[in-house]
Short mmCIF file of C-alpha atoms in Angstrom, two decimals:
data_model
loop_
_atom_site.label_atom_id
_atom_site.label_comp_id
_atom_site.label_asym_id
_atom_site.label_seq_id
_atom_site.Cartn_x
_atom_site.Cartn_y
_atom_site.Cartn_z
CA GLU O 1 -24.12 -22.59 12.24
CA ASN O 2 -24.16 -23.42 8.28
CA TRP O 3 -26.55 -26.49 6.32
CA PHE O 4 -26.03 -26.91 2.93
CA CYS O 5 -29.22 -28.16 1.87
CA ASN O 6 -29.49 -30.24 -2.12
CA PHE O 7 -33.45 -30.59 -2.96
CA PHE O 8 -32.52 -33.20 -5.50
CA ASP O 9 -35.37 -32.94 -8.35
CA ALA O 10 -34.57 -33.46 -12.00
CA GLY O 11 -30.58 -32.30 -11.34
CA ALA O 12 -31.96 -29.40 -9.78
CA ASP O 13 -28.91 -27.17 -8.99
CA GLY O 14 -28.72 -27.02 -4.66
CA PHE O 15 -28.97 -24.37 -2.16
CA LYS O 16 -27.14 -23.49 0.75
CA PHE O 17 -28.62 -22.02 4.01
CA SER O 18 -27.18 -20.82 6.65
CA ALA O 19 -29.57 -21.78 9.42
CA ARG O 20 -28.96 -18.08 11.76
CA ASN O 21 -29.94 -15.71 9.18
CA GLY O 22 -31.86 -17.52 6.90
CA HIS O 23 -30.10 -17.20 4.08
CA PHE O 24 -29.68 -18.75 0.64
CA GLN O 25 -27.20 -19.05 -2.24
CA MET O 26 -27.22 -20.44 -4.75
CA VAL O 27 -24.56 -23.11 -5.24
CA THR O 28 -23.25 -25.79 -8.18
CA GLY O 29 -22.85 -29.51 -7.95
CA PRO O 30 -23.93 -33.17 -8.59
CA SER O 31 -27.34 -33.77 -9.94
CA ILE O 32 -28.36 -36.63 -8.30
CA LYS O 33 -31.94 -36.92 -9.79
CA ARG O 34 -34.40 -38.15 -6.35
CA ASN O 35 -37.68 -36.93 -7.06
CA GLY O 36 -39.44 -35.09 -4.00
CA THR O 37 -36.28 -35.61 -1.71
CA LEU O 38 -34.76 -32.73 0.54
CA ILE O 39 -31.16 -34.13 2.06
CA LEU O 40 -30.23 -31.84 4.73
CA CYS O 41 -26.11 -32.43 5.40
CA TYR O 42 -23.89 -30.30 8.05
CA CYS O 43 -20.96 -29.28 6.97
CA ARG O 44 -18.56 -27.17 9.41
CA GLY O 45 -16.29 -23.98 7.18
CA MET O 46 -18.95 -23.54 4.50
CA ASN O 47 -18.85 -19.50 4.21
CA ARG O 48 -21.45 -17.60 6.30
CA SER O 49 -22.96 -14.58 4.99
CA ILE O 50 -20.23 -11.76 4.83
CA SER O 51 -21.74 -9.83 6.95
CA TYR O 52 -20.60 -11.72 10.33
CA LEU O 53 -17.02 -11.39 8.77
CA PRO O 54 -16.09 -7.91 10.07
CA ALA O 55 -17.48 -8.09 13.53
CA ILE O 56 -15.33 -11.59 13.57
CA LEU O 57 -11.94 -9.56 12.72
CA LEU O 58 -12.80 -7.12 14.76
CA GLU O 59 -12.66 -9.07 17.82
CA TRP O 60 -9.75 -10.22 16.79
CA TYR O 61 -8.34 -7.03 16.41
CA ASP O 62 -9.34 -6.29 19.61
CA ARG O 63 -6.99 -8.40 21.18
CA HIS O 64 -4.43 -8.50 18.87
CA GLN O 65 -3.85 -4.90 17.29
CA ARG O 66 -0.31 -3.96 16.07
CA VAL O 67 1.49 -1.11 17.89
CA LEU O 68 2.29 1.51 15.99
CA PRO O 69 3.45 5.03 16.59
CA TRP O 70 0.80 6.77 14.65
CA SER O 71 -2.33 4.40 15.83
CA ALA O 72 -5.25 4.90 18.18
CA ARG O 73 -6.23 2.00 20.04
CA ALA O 74 -8.31 0.24 19.15
CA GLY O 75 -12.29 2.00 19.66
CA ALA O 76 -9.93 5.45 20.05
CA LYS O 77 -10.32 8.83 18.24
CA SER O 78 -6.87 9.13 16.10
CA ASP O 79 -5.15 12.13 15.48
CA PRO O 80 -5.81 13.39 11.35
CA TYR O 81 -2.40 14.68 10.62
CA ARG O 82 -0.72 11.18 12.45
CA VAL O 83 -2.58 9.36 9.97
CA TRP O 84 -1.74 11.34 6.77
CA LEU O 85 1.68 11.63 7.88
CA SER O 86 2.18 7.82 8.30
CA GLU O 87 0.34 7.17 4.58
CA ILE O 88 2.02 9.37 2.85
CA MET O 89 5.38 7.89 4.53
CA LEU O 90 4.01 4.21 4.04
CA GLN O 91 3.80 4.46 0.41
CA GLN O 92 6.45 1.85 -1.18
CA THR O 93 7.82 1.85 2.13
CA THR O 94 7.66 -0.51 5.02
CA VAL O 95 6.92 -0.19 8.66
CA ALA O 96 9.59 -0.77 10.61
CA THR O 97 11.83 1.82 7.69
CA VAL O 98 8.37 4.60 8.13
CA LYS O 99 8.75 4.46 12.27
CA GLY O 100 12.27 5.69 12.60
CA TYR O 101 11.29 8.95 10.31
CA PHE O 102 8.26 9.45 11.49
CA GLY O 103 9.42 9.71 15.45
CA ASN O 104 11.87 12.33 13.92
CA PHE O 105 9.50 14.15 11.23
CA LEU O 106 6.59 14.35 14.83
CA GLY O 107 9.06 15.77 17.02
CA ARG O 108 10.97 18.27 14.58
CA TRP O 109 6.56 19.42 13.38
CA PRO O 110 4.42 17.99 15.79
CA THR O 111 1.25 19.80 14.22
CA VAL O 112 0.63 20.13 10.29
CA THR O 113 1.23 23.74 10.82
CA ASP O 114 4.53 23.39 11.73
CA LEU O 115 5.19 21.42 8.92
CA ALA O 116 3.35 23.70 6.47
CA ALA O 117 6.25 26.58 8.09
CA ALA O 118 8.64 24.53 7.67
CA GLU O 119 11.69 25.46 4.99
CA LEU O 120 11.26 22.85 1.77
CA ASP O 121 15.10 21.89 1.69
CA ASP O 122 14.68 20.95 5.54
CA VAL O 123 11.62 18.61 4.79
CA LEU O 124 13.62 16.68 1.64
CA HIS O 125 16.53 16.73 4.54
CA ALA O 126 14.52 14.95 6.90
CA TRP O 127 13.02 13.17 3.79
CA GLN O 128 16.67 11.89 3.15
CA GLY O 129 16.58 7.95 2.69
CA LEU O 130 12.75 7.13 2.69
CA GLY O 131 13.10 7.25 -1.33
CA TYR O 132 10.38 9.02 -3.88
CA TYR O 133 11.18 12.74 -3.28
CA ALA O 134 7.47 13.99 -4.41
CA ARG O 135 6.15 12.17 -2.10
CA ALA O 136 8.06 14.70 0.93
CA ARG O 137 7.62 18.06 -1.58
CA ASN O 138 3.89 17.42 -2.03
CA LEU O 139 3.91 16.39 1.76
CA HIS O 140 4.73 20.00 2.10
CA LYS O 141 2.21 21.34 -0.32
CA CYS O 142 -0.55 19.89 1.11
CA ALA O 143 0.38 20.75 4.93
CA GLN O 144 0.94 24.40 3.47
CA THR O 145 -2.66 24.00 1.89
CA VAL O 146 -4.10 22.87 5.08
CA ALA O 147 -2.72 25.26 7.18
CA GLY O 148 -3.33 28.08 4.69
CA GLN O 149 -6.81 27.70 3.63
CA LEU O 150 -8.63 24.96 5.99
CA ASN O 151 -7.22 26.92 9.10
CA GLY O 152 -5.13 23.83 9.84
CA GLN O 153 -8.25 20.95 10.08
CA PHE O 154 -7.97 18.42 7.53
CA PRO O 155 -11.48 17.16 5.35
CA SER O 156 -13.24 14.39 6.65
CA GLU O 157 -14.93 13.13 2.95
CA GLU O 158 -12.82 11.32 0.57
CA GLY O 159 -13.73 13.73 -2.32
CA ASP O 160 -12.63 16.73 -0.95
CA LEU O 161 -9.18 14.74 0.47
CA LEU O 162 -8.18 13.85 -3.28
CA ALA O 163 -8.21 17.76 -3.77
CA LEU O 164 -5.04 17.86 -1.81
CA PRO O 165 -1.79 17.65 -3.03
CA GLY O 166 -0.07 13.86 -3.04
CA ILE O 167 -3.10 12.61 -1.77
CA GLY O 168 -4.58 9.22 -3.93
CA PRO O 169 -7.48 7.39 -3.59
CA TYR O 170 -5.83 5.33 -1.28
CA THR O 171 -4.50 7.57 0.79
CA ALA O 172 -8.27 9.64 0.59
CA ALA O 173 -9.99 6.63 1.75
CA ALA O 174 -7.42 5.32 4.64
CA ILE O 175 -7.65 8.86 6.24
CA ALA O 176 -11.40 9.38 6.17
CA ALA O 177 -11.74 5.89 7.16
CA ILE O 178 -8.96 5.72 10.05
CA ALA O 179 -9.46 9.51 11.32
CA PHE O 180 -12.67 10.43 10.73
CA ASP O 181 -14.50 7.02 10.81
CA ARG O 182 -16.36 7.69 7.20
CA ALA O 183 -17.34 3.85 5.54
CA ALA O 184 -14.75 4.19 3.53
CA THR O 185 -12.50 0.90 1.18
CA PRO O 186 -9.00 1.98 1.29
CA VAL O 187 -6.72 -1.10 -0.61
CA ASP O 188 -3.04 -1.43 0.28
CA GLY O 189 -1.09 -3.99 -0.73
CA ASN O 190 -2.06 -6.17 2.82
CA ILE O 191 -5.43 -6.12 1.96
CA GLU O 192 -5.40 -6.47 -1.78
CA ARG O 193 -3.90 -9.95 -0.59
CA VAL O 194 -6.29 -10.83 2.50
CA MET O 195 -9.53 -10.25 0.17
CA SER O 196 -7.69 -12.46 -3.23
CA ARG O 197 -7.12 -15.20 -0.82
CA LEU O 198 -10.43 -14.84 0.37
CA TYR O 199 -12.53 -15.13 -2.50
CA ARG O 200 -9.74 -16.89 -4.17
CA ILE O 201 -9.81 -14.23 -6.90
CA SER O 202 -8.47 -16.51 -10.43
CA GLU O 203 -7.28 -12.65 -12.16
CA PRO O 204 -3.66 -11.53 -12.24
CA LEU O 205 -3.21 -8.40 -10.48
CA PRO O 206 -3.04 -5.75 -11.17
CA GLY O 207 -6.41 -6.43 -13.53
CA ALA O 208 -8.03 -7.70 -10.52
CA LYS O 209 -8.01 -4.21 -8.20
CA LEU O 210 -11.89 -3.41 -9.67
CA GLU O 211 -12.71 -6.81 -8.13
CA ILE O 212 -11.12 -6.52 -5.02
CA LYS O 213 -12.01 -3.15 -4.31
CA ALA O 214 -15.30 -4.30 -4.88
CA ARG O 215 -15.08 -6.88 -2.61
CA ALA O 216 -13.65 -5.31 0.30
CA ALA O 217 -16.03 -2.49 -0.27
CA ALA O 218 -19.04 -4.86 0.41
CA MET O 219 -17.21 -6.07 3.26
CA THR O 220 -16.75 -2.78 5.26
CA PRO O 221 -19.06 -2.27 8.33
CA SER O 222 -21.15 1.21 8.89
CA SER O 223 -19.83 1.38 12.34
CA ARG O 224 -15.78 1.29 13.05
CA CYS O 225 -14.73 1.56 10.21
CA GLY O 226 -11.90 3.20 10.84
CA ASP O 227 -10.75 0.03 12.95
CA TYR O 228 -11.87 -2.43 10.68
CA ALA O 229 -9.56 -0.57 8.07
CA GLN O 230 -6.63 -0.99 10.27
CA ALA O 231 -8.04 -4.81 10.95
CA VAL O 232 -7.54 -6.32 7.55
CA MET O 233 -4.11 -4.43 6.84
CA ASP O 234 -2.48 -5.43 10.35
CA LEU O 235 -4.52 -9.21 9.03
CA GLY O 236 -2.50 -9.24 6.19
CA ALA O 237 0.95 -7.59 7.56
CA THR O 238 1.05 -10.67 10.49
CA ILE O 239 -0.97 -13.50 9.61
CA CYS O 240 -1.71 -13.35 5.73
CA THR O 241 1.80 -12.65 4.62
CA PRO O 242 2.86 -12.55 1.14
CA ARG O 243 4.85 -16.63 2.40
CA LYS O 244 3.57 -19.02 4.38
CA PRO O 245 0.33 -17.22 6.34
CA ALA O 246 -0.17 -18.76 9.02
CA CYS O 247 -3.90 -19.64 8.47
CA SER O 248 -3.96 -21.66 11.10
CA LEU O 249 -4.48 -18.71 13.33
CA CYS O 250 -6.41 -16.74 10.87
CA PRO O 251 -10.17 -15.24 12.35
CA TRP O 252 -11.13 -15.47 8.61
CA ARG O 253 -9.78 -18.93 8.19
CA GLU O 254 -13.25 -20.90 7.72
CA HIS O 255 -14.28 -18.00 5.63
CA CYS O 256 -11.54 -17.95 3.45
CA ALA O 257 -11.63 -19.56 -0.40
CA ALA O 258 -8.02 -20.45 -0.71
CA SER O 259 -7.54 -22.04 2.84
CA ARG O 260 -9.95 -24.65 2.02
CA ALA O 261 -8.68 -25.26 -1.26
CA GLY O 262 -5.02 -25.20 0.28
CA ASP O 263 -3.56 -22.95 -2.03
CA GLU O 264 -3.74 -20.44 -0.32
CA GLY O 265 -0.05 -19.58 -0.84
CA SER O 266 -0.70 -19.03 -4.90
CA PHE O 267 -3.02 -16.18 -3.88
CA PRO O 268 -3.16 -13.02 -5.22
CA LYS O 269 -2.16 -13.95 -8.59
CA LYS O 270 0.52 -11.61 -10.36
CA ILE O 271 1.80 -11.28 -14.42
CA PRO O 272 5.31 -12.03 -14.13
CA LYS O 273 7.58 -8.92 -14.35
CA LYS O 274 8.96 -7.38 -17.34
CA ARG O 275 12.57 -7.37 -17.09
CA LYS O 276 13.75 -4.32 -15.77
CA PRO O 277 16.07 -1.87 -18.10
CA THR O 278 19.31 -1.03 -17.44
CA ARG O 279 20.06 2.82 -18.11
CA VAL O 280 23.26 3.95 -18.07
CA GLY O 281 24.77 7.53 -17.43
CA VAL O 282 28.06 9.34 -16.76
CA ALA O 283 28.95 12.10 -13.90
CA PHE O 284 31.07 15.13 -13.59
CA TRP O 285 32.55 15.69 -10.13
CA LEU O 286 34.28 19.30 -10.77
CA GLU O 287 36.09 20.65 -7.27
CA ASP O 288 37.76 24.29 -6.95
CA ARG O 289 40.67 25.62 -5.58
CA CYS O 290 38.33 25.25 -2.02
CA GLY O 291 37.70 22.34 -2.14
CA ARG O 292 34.28 23.02 -3.15
CA ILE O 293 32.15 20.52 -5.09
CA LEU O 294 29.91 21.24 -7.78
CA LEU O 295 26.37 20.43 -7.57
CA ARG O 296 22.58 21.00 -8.98
CA ARG O 297 19.78 20.70 -8.15
CA ARG O 298 17.32 18.57 -10.83
CA GLU O 299 14.34 20.04 -12.10
CA GLU O 300 10.91 20.09 -10.13
CA CYS O 301 9.03 17.07 -11.98
CA GLY O 302 9.72 14.11 -12.99
CA LEU O 303 12.24 11.54 -10.71
CA LEU O 304 14.19 12.75 -7.51
CA GLY O 305 12.64 16.17 -8.44
CA GLY O 306 13.89 18.97 -6.92
CA MET O 307 17.16 17.03 -4.96
CA MET O 308 20.54 17.79 -5.36
CA GLU O 309 22.72 15.85 -7.61
CA PHE O 310 26.49 15.42 -9.24
CA PRO O 311 25.84 17.11 -12.54
CA SER O 312 25.73 14.10 -15.12
CA THR O 313 24.43 13.03 -19.04
CA ASP O 314 20.98 11.71 -19.67
CA TRP O 315 20.32 8.22 -18.38
CA VAL O 316 20.06 6.14 -21.56
CA GLU O 317 19.07 2.29 -22.40
CA GLY O 318 22.99 1.74 -23.96
CA THR O 319 26.22 3.56 -23.68
CA TRP O 320 28.22 6.30 -23.64
CA GLN O 321 31.45 7.04 -25.41
CA ASP O 322 33.94 9.91 -24.16
CA ASP O 323 33.04 12.56 -26.80
CA GLU O 324 29.48 12.51 -26.15
CA ALA O 325 29.67 12.27 -22.57
CA LEU O 326 31.83 15.07 -21.98
CA ALA O 327 29.58 16.71 -24.74
CA ALA O 328 27.53 17.01 -21.66
CA ALA O 329 29.45 18.04 -19.39
CA PRO O 330 28.00 21.21 -17.01
CA VAL O 331 31.95 23.52 -18.27
CA LYS O 332 34.08 22.63 -20.41
CA THR O 333 37.71 22.36 -19.17
CA ASP O 334 40.71 19.59 -18.64
CA TRP O 335 37.86 16.57 -18.12
CA GLN O 336 40.06 13.29 -17.01
CA ILE O 337 37.96 10.40 -16.85
CA VAL O 338 37.70 7.97 -14.29
CA SER O 339 37.21 4.14 -13.80
CA GLY O 340 34.99 2.69 -11.77
CA THR O 341 30.53 2.53 -11.39
CA VAL O 342 27.99 3.24 -9.14
CA ARG O 343 25.09 1.10 -9.54
CA HIS O 344 21.85 1.70 -8.12
CA THR O 345 18.32 0.55 -8.57
CA PHE O 346 15.34 1.64 -8.78
CA THR O 347 11.54 0.55 -8.94
CA HIS O 348 10.60 0.20 -12.66
CA PHE O 349 15.28 0.41 -13.95
CA HIS O 350 18.50 0.02 -12.90
CA LEU O 351 21.33 2.30 -13.05
CA GLU O 352 24.90 2.78 -13.82
CA LEU O 353 27.03 6.11 -13.29
#
């Protein structure tokens, strides 16, 4: 339990004392001048040292871990290939969507060596529908690097993982922690939300990322690092949800600053999103006498890199005049203008073709 101790002497600030671990911390409060008087007030819900929080969460995780096709049971060793494959797929994609794709990939390419030997077009086709196709190309490159240069073994340290294609700071930390139990601190959207509420971080994202990372790193335990990382993710995904968090079920409720303030739903703070622009293009449908349709492959770099598409003009903000569009046609022929529009929304803009 915790005790709140104010030594009211000439307006001095108070101290918080935890009887369990003898930890003192300065706290601010009203100054009441009572020379030489020490007042001890028993208070429920005061924060214990953060060193206790991982153990509390791991106890919860041992009972409530999500059952996911790529996750080992709590306390068991994870397969680095499964961890890597799932983390790449989960970037910008929901768990519900990824489950089917993960099973399909694992069925076709059960090891990183199998995936490395696959044709890129087969990998891209299997990826179809997950979006962000640069991930699929880098997935294939990474598999070839691991299989060809590292004897099929993923490195266990963050720095070495960062050197692999398609692996950034978050993914490197996640693989190091979950697959190799390193004391790494992955911070995804779930963990950002949990930390923002736990500490009631007022700075909006993305500016708060550094503080969130530091807070999360300070709490990372020296053992069961992988289980702990997944426990915070599971807490964010199932309890500390974006809307209507189930605070009454949260193992950290008594220690959560936002929950105590009753404004957990307003965290994390975010800068208002900018309005998405709309880009416009004109697509060209060309058919030969055998009914074959002309497609082309996009450049490897950039949006939808390496994917097949109908030839089109550039995508611009504005409108296309007929003569401008025809000047960009793939071949000169008797083009017929067809009415109708196809609309799609990307992360940062709307598209009309």
